[in-house]
């Protein structure tokens, strides 16, 4: 479904991805972790073209990502993304935030888009918030709206970039519960997170990054009990005993 071959990314003289090779299969759930500044967010932002890259090749569902705008649009139609910040339009209601994409990009009628939006608000367990504005919701509810908004585009791949890092501790569980449920539907998911309990429960594969490189990749059982590299052992020691 996703393949990186020798991908390098630079910000000026700073190399943020160093000849990365990475694959994700259809239906696979991958958790990417690592210290701050290790290139995790850049890795997943390259998947839907939010970041360009200078060397190597990225293909998503057989489509090569490059300068071709039509190919990029095709990929973006299949890839949903949820960020740390919710990025909801404050002047639109929850329902209007959800129906905007399907009406404009997928040419749905307003009735069809509304039905679709309500279905996904049910899935993230907040259908009663449909007519409220983002400012009237808690952070956890806003992030669930952001997830539902991505799902309204019916993507084949979902990317999550530290979706709980901006939330108060008591709101983290409600977002993770929705993500656990989503993982059970068989959708391809790549999640950048430090929530290791979620990773143990959901991931098919763990990917550990440091200094722009994939240092280690393993099934969760092996990753958490017998990490191979000292860098990974040090990271897990800090995060699990924090």
Backbone as a ProteinNet text record, in pm:
[ID]
protein_1_A
[PRIMARY]
XXXXXXXXXXXXXXXXXXXXXXXXXXXXXXXXXXXXXXXXXXXXXXXXXXXXXXXXXXXXXXXXXXXXXXXXXXXXXXXXXXXXXXXXXXXXXXXXXXXXXXXXXXXXXXXXXXXXXXXXXXXXXXXXXXXXXXXXXXXXXXXXXXXXXXXXXXXXXXXXXXXXXXXXXXXXXXXXXXXXXXXXXXXXXXXXXXXXXXXXXXXXXXXXXXXXXXXXXXXXXXXXXXXXXXXXXXXXXXXXXX
[TERTIARY]
82.7	0	86	192.6	284.7	427.1	511.1	651.9	743.5	838.8	948	1073.5	1144.2	1270.1	1379.1	1470.7	1584.5	1545.3	1441.4	1388.8	1470.6	1516.6	1587.2	1515.4	1512.5	1445.6	1536.2	1551.1	1636.9	1557	1591.3	1550.4	1679.2	1707	1835.3	1947.5	2040.9	2153.1	2118.6	2006	1971.4	1895.4	1946.2	1881	1787.4	1657.2	1558.2	1519.1	1527.8	1511.9	1635.5	1691.5	1818.6	1801.4	1778.9	1768.5	1677.2	1552.5	1456.3	1393.5	1394.7	1318.6	1206.6	1084	969.1	854.9	783	665.9	549.5	429.1	307.4	214.7	167.5	77	-69	-153.5	-295.4	-353	-423.1	-484.8	-391	-264	-167	-180.1	-154.6	-159.9	-19.6	41	180.2	186.5	258.3	284.2	429.7	450.5	585.2	616.7	728.9	767	913.8	956	1094.9	1103.3	1224.2	1239	1197.4	1175.6	1139.9	1249	1206.8	1303.6	1363.7	1303.4	1362.5	1314.9	1216.9	1169.6	1035.9	969.3	842.6	733.5	710	603.8	636	762.1	802.1	774.9	804.6	780	634.5	541.1	400.7	347.3	404.1	359.6	404.1	508.9	551	450.6	375.2	285.8	172.6	124.8	18.7	65.5	197.2	251.7	251.5	228.2	238.9	385	474.3	618.2	670.4	755.8	822.8	949	1012.6	1137.8	1235.1	1364.5	1466.5	1525.1	1530.7	1591.7	1504.5	1513	1439.4	1303.9	1217.7	1085.9	981.6	862	748.1	634	576.6	454.4	344.8	224.7	107.2	2.1	-30.6	-127.5	-90.7	39.3	87.9	111.9	73.2	88	216.5	305.9	431.3	405.8	457.5	443.2	560.3	528.8	635.2	577.9	614.7	570.2	433.9	385.1	260.5	140	74.8	-36.7	-155.7	-181.9	-295.3	-272.7	-149.6	-115.9	-128.8	-86.4	-95.2	-240.3	-325.9	-469	-528.2	-489.3	-539.6	-500.5	-374.9	-326.9	-401.3	-414.7	-480.7	-626.3	-689.9	-827.9	-837	-724.6	-725.8	-664.1	-604.7	-530.3	-591.6	-641.4	-691.8	-583.7	-586.2	-482.9	-543.5	-501.1	-543.5	-417.7	-420.6	-302.2	-310.1	-202.7	-203.7	-311.4	-314	-417	-536.6	-654.2	-776.1	-805.9	-762	-777.8	-923.2	-1016.4	-1157.4	-1186.9	-1280.7	-1320.8	-1408.6	-1365.1	-1438.7	-1575	-1591.7	-1718	-1821.9	-1784.7	-1877.9	-1917.2	-2038.4	-2080	-2004	-2014.6	-1952.4	-1999.5	-2130.5	-2186.3	-2133.9	-2125.1	-2074.4	-1925.9	-1849.4	-1709	-1696.7	-1787.6	-1780.7	-1832	-1930.2	-1991.2	-1917.5	-1833.4	-1764.9	-1683.6	-1600.4	-1515.6	-1595.2	-1689.7	-1769.1	-1846.3	-1898.7	-1975.4	-1882.5	-1768.3	-1678.7	-1590.8	-1529.4	-1430.3	-1493	-1599.8	-1660.2	-1792.3	-1830.5	-1951.9	-2079	-2085.5	-2205.7	-2314.3	-2439	-2547.2	-2540	-2600	-2593.9	-2664.1	-2768.8	-2839.6	-2752.5	-2684.5	-2594.8	-2480.1	-2424.4	-2310.7	-2353.8	-2473.9	-2524.7	-2541.6	-2598.6	-2616.4	-2481.6	-2384.2	-2249.6	-2186.7	-2199.5	-2141.2	-2203.2	-2333.7	-2399.4	-2356.2	-2333.6	-2287.7	-2151.6	-2062.5	-1930.1	-1929.9	-2019.9	-2032.3	-2082.9	-2169.9	-2213.5	-2092.7	-2008	-1893.7	-1797.8	-1780.2	-1689.7	-1765.6	-1893.1	-1975.8	-2014	-2029.4	-2076.6	-2181.2	-2281.5	-2380.2	-2459.3	-2469.2	-2547.5	-2478.2	-2352	-2278.3	-2285.3	-2364.2	-2363.1	-2386	-2473.3	-2509.3	-2430.6	-2334.6	-2251.6	-2133.1	-2070.7	-1947.6	-1827	-1711.5	-1594.5	-1564.2	-1582.2	-1549.1	-1637.6	-1750	-1841.6	-1805.9	-1702.2	-1664.8	-1535.7	-1517.4	-1389.7	-1284.1	-1157.8	-1050.1	-1066.8	-1106.6	-1126.6	-1237.6	-1345.7	-1455.9	-1412.4	-1334.4	-1287.6	-1198.4	-1114.6	-1028.7	-1110.9	-1217.7	-1305.3	-1378.9	-1414.5	-1473.5	-1370.5	-1244.4	-1139.6	-1122.8	-1133.7	-1126.3	-1245.4	-1364.3	-1485.2	-1476.5	-1422	-1409.1	-1319.5	-1209.4	-1122.3	-1194.5	-1270.1	-1341.7	-1449.9	-1504.1	-1608	-1556.7	-1425.6	-1369	-1346.4	-1383.7	-1374.7	-1237.2	-1131.7	-996.6	-965.6	-865.3	-818.8	-706.6	-644	-531.7	-559.3	-535.2	-545.9	-410.7	-368.2	-244.5	-278.9	-213.6	-236.3	-101.9	-92	33.1	17.2	55.8	45.1	-92.2	-199.6	-334.9	-378.1	-307.5	-348.7	-254.5	-149.3	-46.7	-95.5	-200.2	-251.2	-367.9	-399	-516.7	-480.8	-576.1	-562	-567	-498.1	-490.3	-625.4	-728.2	-856.9	-928.9	-883.5	-948.7	-878.3	-758.3	-679.5	-749.9	-804.6	-866.1	-981	-1064.4	-1181	-1138.6	-1028.3	-978.7	-914.7	-834.8	-770.6	-873.5	-982.2	-1088	-1147.3	-1168.9	-1221.3	-1120.9	-992.5	-888.7	-876.4	-892.1	-889.8	-1004.3	-1121.3	-1239.1	-1215.8	-1156.7	-1128	-1028.6	-930.7	-830.5	-895.5	-1007.3	-1077.9	-1152.2	-1159.6	-1233.7	-1146.2	-1015.4	-926.7	-866.3	-883	-824.6	-673	-599.6	-455.1	-433.2	-355.4	-333.3	-185	-136.1	-0.8	-14.9	30.7	7.9	141.5	168.7	283	231.2	282.3	232.4	333	320	395.8	305.1	180.9	86.4	114.9	202	249.5	143.9	50.7	-59.7	-144.6	-172.9	-246.1	-167	-36	49.5	45.6	55.7	50.1	-81.2	-189.2	-322.3	-353.7	-303.1	-349.8	-247.5	-118.9	-19.5	6	17.9	71.6	223.9	274.1	418.4	457.6	569.4	626.5	745.3	756.7	871.6	934	1062.8	1133.8	1229.6	1216.8	1302.2	1391	1509.6	1599.6	1692.2	1710.1	1798.5	1770.4	1641.4	1604.3	1615.5	1640.8	1655.3	1556.9	1516.3	1441.3	1544.9	1549	1650.6	1605.2	1474	1424.8	1278.6	1242.3	1101.8	1073.8	961.7	932	785.7	735.6	602.1	603.7	489.1	487.5	543.9	510.8	559.7	710.9	774.5	921.8	977	912.2	959.9	966.2	860.9	854.5	933	950.9	1018.6	1166	1201.2	1340.4	1388.8	1388.9	1439.3	1585.9	1621.3	1756.6	1861.1	1823.4	1922.8	1924.5	2040	2053.5	1971.5	1966.5	1888.3	1741.3	1689.9	1549.4	1528.1	1620.7	1609.5	1607	1693.9	1699.4	1568.5	1514.8	1388.9	1274	1262.1	1153.3	1167.4	1290.8	1313.8	1261.7	1288	1242.8	1089.9	1033.9	891.4	802	846.3	764.3	778.3	886.8	907.6	889.8	828.2	811.4	706.3
-121.5	0	126.4	126.7	241.2	187.5	250.4	207	329.4	338.3	435.8	360.6	411.7	351.4	457.9	448	540.4	686.1	717.6	855.3	943.4	1055.2	1155.6	1289.7	1360.6	1491.5	1588.5	1708.6	1811	1936.8	2002.8	2141.5	2223.3	2285.3	2351.5	2249	2269.3	2175.5	2060.1	2071.3	1968.5	1853.4	1731.5	1615	1552.3	1561.2	1514	1367.9	1318.9	1176.7	1129.8	1017.7	970.8	836.8	842.8	723.8	617.1	656.4	571.1	468.8	343	236.2	194.4	190.4	165.1	110.8	13.5	-40.1	-56.7	-34.7	-64.9	-142.1	-255.3	-338.7	-293.4	-330.2	-297.9	-360	-278.2	-326.8	-331.4	-297.2	-303.7	-180.7	-202.9	-92.8	-75.7	36.2	61.5	178.9	162.4	273.2	314.9	444.2	500.3	579.5	547.2	618.3	655.5	736.7	780.9	915.6	959.8	1088.4	1205.1	1318.8	1440.8	1474.9	1514	1551.4	1435	1316.1	1197.7	1178	1259.7	1250.2	1179.6	1146.6	1070.1	1145.1	1271.1	1348.5	1373.7	1401.2	1423.9	1299.5	1182.2	1055.6	1045.9	1068	1047.6	1164.6	1284.5	1397.8	1383.8	1305	1277	1186.6	1106.3	1006.9	1073.1	1189.1	1255.2	1386.9	1400.5	1514.5	1646.2	1644.2	1767.9	1812.3	1716.8	1745.7	1684.3	1758.9	1702.8	1631	1560.4	1492.3	1508	1500.5	1531.7	1408.6	1297.2	1176.6	1055.1	954.9	830.7	831.3	742.9	727.5	686.1	744.1	704.8	665.5	547.3	509.3	479.9	524.3	500.4	433.3	309.2	230.9	230.7	213.6	204.7	338	447.3	581.1	646.2	684.5	747.2	892.3	929.9	1066.7	1150.1	1256.1	1342.9	1479.4	1537.2	1673.7	1674.2	1557.7	1548.5	1581.3	1695.1	1741.9	1645.9	1587.1	1494.6	1369.4	1317.1	1198.7	1230.8	1350.7	1392.3	1401.7	1458	1466.3	1327.5	1236.1	1098	1032.2	1052.8	996.8	1059.3	1192.4	1261.4	1221	1180.8	1132.9	1001.3	929.8	799.4	803.5	919.2	927.5	1034.4	992	1086.4	1114.3	1236	1269.1	1345.8	1307.2	1373.9	1427.2	1557.2	1625.9	1643.2	1699	1732.2	1836.4	1940.4	2044.2	2001.9	2044.9	1989.1	2048.1	2175.5	2239.7	2241.1	2258.9	2271.6	2418.4	2440.3	2577.5	2630.3	2734.6	2778.9	2839.1	2892.3	2959	2861.1	2733.4	2631.2	2537.8	2485.6	2386.1	2255.7	2164.4	2032.3	1967.6	1969.3	1906.6	1973.8	2107.1	2179.8	2149.1	2134.4	2095.1	1959.9	1867.7	1732.2	1722.2	1804.5	1790.8	1870.5	1964.3	2051.2	1971.7	1877.8	1798.2	1711.5	1630.4	1546.7	1625.7	1744.3	1824.6	1884.5	1940.3	2009.4	1913.4	1818.5	1732.8	1608.5	1557.3	1432.9	1457.3	1586.1	1627.4	1558.5	1535.7	1476.5	1582.4	1538.8	1631	1660.5	1770.8	1807	1701.1	1639.1	1534.2	1411	1368.6	1252.2	1280.7	1402.3	1439.6	1444.4	1492.8	1499.6	1358.1	1268	1128.9	1064.3	1089.1	1034	1090.7	1223.3	1289.2	1235.6	1218.2	1168.4	1024.8	946.5	808.5	807.8	897.2	899	967.5	1061	1118.2	1011.6	923.5	808.5	720.3	697.9	609.1	665.5	798.5	857.4	899.9	860.2	868.6	1009.9	1099.7	1235	1288.8	1207.9	1259.9	1378.3	1385.7	1493	1629.9	1631.4	1758.1	1819	1758.8	1796.8	1946	2009.1	2148.7	2249.6	2202.2	2292.1	2342.8	2448.3	2501.7	2445.2	2435.7	2377.4	2435.8	2567.7	2630.4	2579.8	2519.4	2467.7	2325.6	2267.7	2128.7	2122.2	2011.8	1986.7	1950.4	1950.7	1913	1772.1	1680.1	1540.9	1528.4	1605.2	1602.4	1663.3	1771.5	1833.3	1738	1662.2	1567.8	1454.3	1415.2	1311.6	1365.1	1492.8	1555.3	1553.5	1583.6	1583.6	1444	1340.4	1202.7	1173.8	1212.5	1189.9	1265.1	1386.1	1464.9	1393.1	1335.4	1258.4	1136.3	1068.8	947.8	978.7	1100.5	1138.7	1138.5	1144.6	1135.4	989.4	897.6	753.4	710.7	746.6	712.4	564.4	515.7	377.9	371.3	486.5	495.4	610.4	589.3	697.9	719.7	846.7	886.2	969.1	941.1	1015.7	1069.4	1201.2	1262.9	1311.5	1226.5	1255.7	1315.4	1242.2	1298.1	1330	1280.4	1307.5	1403.3	1451.6	1528.4	1665.9	1720.5	1852.1	1841.1	1719.2	1698	1688.2	1728.3	1704.7	1554.4	1506.5	1361.1	1290	1354.2	1283.7	1271.9	1347.3	1341.3	1244.9	1201.8	1116.3	982.7	924.3	791.7	789.8	895.3	894.5	895.7	963.9	965.4	831.4	777.1	647.7	536.6	542.2	440.3	440.6	559.8	572.5	515	541.4	490.9	338.4	282.9	136.7	74.7	137.4	89.1	95.8	206.2	225.2	119.7	88.6	-12.1	-147.9	-173.2	-300.2	-314.1	-204.1	-210.1	-259.1	-275.6	-324.7	-216.7	-89.1	19.9	25.1	59.5	80.6	205.5	192.8	303.9	318	441.1	470.8	580.7	550.9	639.7	677.6	808.1	858.6	891	823.2	845.1	795.2	849.5	799.7	719.3	695.2	618.8	469.9	416.2	279.7	173.6	208.9	115.7	94.7	202.8	195.6	112.8	137.5	65.7	-84.9	-125.3	-268.7	-331.3	-254	-307.8	-317.5	-221.9	-204.2	-241.2	-213.9	-222.1	-364.2	-378.5	-501.9	-494.6	-369.3	-351.3	-218.4	-218.9	-98.4	-54.7	76.2	133.8	238.4	221.8	316.8	399.2	532	623.5	705.1	738.7	828.8	894.5	1026.6	1102.8	1075.9	1070.5	1059.1	920.7	820.7	683.6	590.7	485.2	376.7	283.9	284.7	209.3	65.2	49.9	-83.8	-97.5	-213.5	-243.5	-386.6	-405.2	-538	-544.9	-665.8	-684.9	-633.5	-585	-526.4	-616.4	-745.8	-836.4	-835.1	-842.9	-842.9	-703.5	-601.2	-464.3	-423.1	-455.6	-411.1	-500.8	-625.9	-716.7	-739.7	-727.5	-756.6	-664.4	-531.2	-441.7	-470.8	-462.6	-504.2	-394.8	-268.3	-160.7	-91.1	-41.3	32.3	161	225.9	349.5	324.3	211.9	177.7	141.7	67.6	30.6	155	251.6	376	453.3	460	532	467.5	335.6	265.8	276.3	273.1	285.6	420.5	526.8	660.5	670.7	622.3	644.7	553.7	430.4	336.4	357	419.3	442.2	588.4	665	808.3	832.1
0	0	0	82.8	89.8	83.3	-1.4	-7.8	-19.2	72.2	64.9	21.8	-76.1	-120.2	-118.5	-22.8	-14.7	-6.7	72.9	76.4	171.1	117.7	197.4	185.6	297.4	303.7	378.1	321.6	381.2	411.8	521.6	546.1	540.5	427.1	410.5	416.1	509.5	524.7	618.7	688.3	787.6	720.7	736.7	676.9	779.8	753.2	850.8	826.8	702	670.1	595	638.6	583.3	512.7	382.9	298.4	360	386.9	457.3	362.9	403.7	338.3	433.9	381.4	469.1	384.8	438.6	368.3	465	415.6	491.4	399.5	447.4	369.1	388.3	296	307	434.4	513.3	637.4	756.4	735.6	845.2	934.9	1065.4	1162.4	1220.1	1189.1	1226.8	1322.4	1432.7	1524.6	1510.2	1483.7	1469.2	1595.4	1659.5	1781.1	1774.8	1870.5	1874.8	1941.9	1976.1	2044.3	1956.3	2019.3	1947.4	1845.3	1724.1	1620.5	1545	1559.8	1494.7	1350.8	1306.3	1167.7	1152.5	1263.9	1259.8	1182.8	1222.8	1158.5	1011.9	982.4	842.8	759.5	815.1	744.7	700.5	794.3	754.2	672.4	690.9	609.7	463.8	441.1	302.4	231.2	308.1	247.1	169	217.3	140.3	78.9	64.2	-9	65.5	197.7	275.1	284.7	274.6	265.3	135	66.9	-51.5	-4.8	-93.7	-59.1	-175.5	-143.2	-242.8	-312.1	-240.7	-298	-269.9	-358.3	-338.6	-407.3	-365.8	-429.2	-325.8	-336.8	-253.2	-345.4	-324.3	-395.5	-292.9	-325.1	-240.9	-327.8	-295.2	-372.9	-521.8	-549.1	-686.5	-754.8	-688.7	-747.5	-696	-789.4	-746.5	-706.9	-589.4	-541.4	-590.7	-663.6	-712.7	-739.7	-855.1	-888.4	-960	-999.3	-1075.9	-987.4	-1016	-932	-937.4	-1054.3	-1068.3	-984	-984.8	-904.1	-755.5	-717	-576.7	-531.6	-616.5	-583.6	-565	-653.5	-647.3	-514.6	-474.2	-347.8	-230.5	-233	-120.6	-104.1	-213.4	-203.4	-127.2	-117.2	-49.8	90.5	125.6	251.9	341.2	458.5	558.1	660.6	718.1	816.8	933.6	1054.3	1177.1	1245.4	1278	1330.2	1482.7	1539.5	1682.5	1709.7	1626.5	1639.6	1554.5	1592.7	1533	1395.7	1372.3	1240.7	1192.7	1283.7	1245.1	1211.3	1119.2	1086.7	1200.3	1271.8	1391.5	1360.7	1237.5	1202.2	1147.2	1134.4	1084.6	1198.2	1192.4	1291.3	1267.4	1360.7	1345.3	1215.7	1193.4	1073.1	946.2	947.1	830.2	806.1	914.3	899.6	829.8	863.3	808.5	665.4	629.9	496.7	388.2	429.9	334	230.9	277.8	188.1	91.3	143.2	52.6	-53.6	-15.6	-112.4	-217.9	-173.1	-267.1	-346	-276.1	-342.8	-404.6	-341.9	-392	-464	-474.4	-548.5	-497.7	-366.2	-307.5	-292.5	-292.3	-258.7	-109.2	-66.3	76	161.6	108.2	183	203.5	96.4	106	203.6	191.9	277.9	424.4	448.4	586.1	643.4	564	610.1	642	553.7	572.9	700.9	718.7	836.3	965.6	965.6	1087.8	1117.7	1011.8	1032	1102.3	1057.6	1119.1	1255.7	1278.1	1413.2	1510.9	1462.1	1544.5	1576.8	1476.7	1496.9	1601.6	1602.9	1703.1	1829.6	1835.8	1957.1	2000.4	1904.5	1940.8	1842	1803.4	1708	1763.9	1896.7	1960	1949.5	1904.3	1893.8	1753.6	1665.9	1523.1	1498.5	1575.9	1548.3	1632.1	1708.8	1789.6	1707.8	1759.1	1699.5	1774.6	1707.4	1773.2	1911.4	1928.2	2057.3	2171.6	2137.4	2241.1	2283.7	2223.8	2251.7	2332.8	2404	2471.5	2366.8	2409.3	2317.9	2264.8	2352.1	2310.3	2207.3	2227.9	2131.2	1998	2002.9	1878.2	1799.4	1869.7	1798.9	1738.7	1805.9	1748.7	1625.6	1627.5	1508.2	1393.7	1426.1	1323.6	1262.6	1345.3	1294.6	1202.7	1248.6	1168.3	1035.3	1039.1	915.1	813.6	861.5	771	716.4	802.4	760.5	656.6	659.1	562.5	418	401.6	267.6	227.8	317.8	296.9	243.6	317.2	272.6	291.8	221.4	239.7	343.2	368.3	461.9	557.2	686.7	784.6	850.8	854.6	919.9	1043	1153.7	1277.5	1326.2	1339.4	1384.3	1528.3	1623.6	1767.2	1800.9	1772.7	1784.9	1927.2	2027.8	2166.3	2238.4	2170.9	2242.8	2288.4	2225.3	2265.2	2363.8	2407.8	2493	2640.7	2725.1	2868.8	2893.9	2998.3	3022.7	3024.9	3085.3	3094.8	2961.2	2860.9	2728.9	2634	2671.5	2582.2	2558.2	2664.8	2654.2	2554.9	2555.6	2466.6	2319.7	2287.5	2149.6	2114.4	2207.2	2181.5	2164.7	2242.2	2229.3	2088.5	2033.5	1896.8	1796.8	1819.8	1728.9	1737	1856.3	1872.9	1793.1	1804	1730.9	1579.8	1535.6	1393.1	1344.2	1427.6	1390.9	1366.4	1435.8	1421.1	1289.7	1210.4	1083.1	967.9	992.5	887.4	800.1	839.5	762.2	783.1	678.8	692	777.6	886.6	978.8	1011	1006	1053.6	1157.9	1278.3	1392.7	1455.4	1459.7	1536.4	1676.1	1777	1913.7	2016.6	2138.1	2253.3	2346.1	2302.7	2385.4	2366.3	2450.9	2430.8	2466.5	2554.5	2583	2458.8	2388.6	2261.5	2160.6	2154.4	2058.5	2083.5	2209.4	2243.6	2201.2	2215.6	2189.1	2040.3	1962.3	1824.7	1717.1	1742.7	1634.7	1587.2	1455.9	1398.1	1399.3	1390	1380.3	1442.1	1513.9	1572.4	1488.1	1468.9	1397.5	1488.8	1518.1	1603.3	1519.3	1529.2	1452.5	1544.8	1496.2	1567.7	1465.9	1479.2	1389.3	1241.2	1205.2	1064.5	1004.3	1089.3	1039.9	1109.3	1037.3	1103.4	1164.1	1297.4	1370.4	1391.9	1415.6	1451.4	1411.2	1364.7	1336	1379.8	1451.7	1508.7	1548.8	1567.9	1624.4	1768.6	1820.3	1954.4	2064.3	2060.1	2164	2173.1	2058.3	2053.9	2083.7	2029.5	2044.5	2191.9	2266.4	2406	2502.2	2467.3	2561	2527.8	2397.3	2361.1	2249.2	2272.8	2168.6	2138.6	2010.7	1969.6	1988.7	1966.4	1970.1	2105.8	2142.5	2268.5	2264.6	2147.3	2134.4	2164.8	2114.5	2139.3	2286.3	2343.3	2486.2	2574.8	2544.2	2622.9	2611	2488.4	2464.7	2542.8	2532.9	2601.9	2752.6	2800.5	2944.6	2994.9	2916.5	2955.7	2949.9	2840.7	2818.4	2901.7	2924.2	3002.2	3151.8	3193.4	3336.3	3375.3	3282.3	3307.3	3415.5
[MASK]
++++++++++++++++++++++++++++++++++++++++++++++++++++++++++++++++++++++++++++++++++++++++++++++++++++++++++++++++++++++++++++++++++++++++++++++++++++++++++++++++++++++++++++++++++++++++++++++++++++++++++++++++++++++++++++++++++++++++++++++++++

